[in-house]
Amino acid sequence: DEPTSMIAYALMSPEYQRQTSVEGESLVSYPSELNIPRPVDDTIFDPSRSNGSVDESILSMSSSRTSSLLLDPLLYTKALHARVSYGEDGTLGKVKYTVTCYYAKRFEALRGICLPSELEFIRSLSRCKKWGAQGGKSNVFFAKTLDDRFIIKQVTKTELES
């Protein structure tokens, strides 16, 4: 009932780290010459302040260097998507899971810019509950992390291909 726990496990796995590393370093370990702005005010990440709109302080962190980091294809020398497989022998037999992290390096870079900690993101993602989104027509699965920080939406094949 908590599919995000499998995603969190995949993001922490050595296989994911290997697939998303660039010349042996994780993409979130930015070279110092990129001079990527980092948030210094932790209150912008306070969920109690959320009013449904994007905080101006997050928008102000944007820069042409940040945009080029996310869009520069030279930074993405390996496949766009990371695929992590793992399995276990349970009481009902052998089970195999495969998690595909679409645009893995780009989302990792975005998280490095917008979030205070990758580990805190993964920790939050590890626990979720089904969430009944209101007003949509997609009839897809939605979940919300137990700490109410993130919403998870199932991506349809049509959305993925567009």
mmCIF file of C-alpha atoms in Angstrom, residues 3-12:
data_model
loop_
_atom_site.group_PDB
_atom_site.id
_atom_site.type_symbol
_atom_site.label_atom_id
_atom_site.label_comp_id
_atom_site.label_asym_id
_atom_site.label_seq_id
_atom_site.Cartn_x
_atom_site.Cartn_y
_atom_site.Cartn_z
ATOM 1 C CA PRO A 3 4.560 2.245 -3.443
ATOM 2 C CA THR A 4 6.752 5.207 -2.576
ATOM 3 C CA SER A 5 8.774 2.999 -0.223
ATOM 4 C CA MET A 6 10.001 1.074 -3.277
ATOM 5 C CA ILE A 7 10.963 4.342 -4.967
ATOM 6 C CA ALA A 8 12.797 5.512 -1.837
ATOM 7 C CA TYR A 9 14.632 2.182 -1.651
ATOM 8 C CA ALA A 10 15.637 2.500 -5.306
ATOM 9 C CA LEU A 11 16.923 6.072 -4.808
ATOM 10 C CA MET A 12 19.159 4.872 -1.954
#
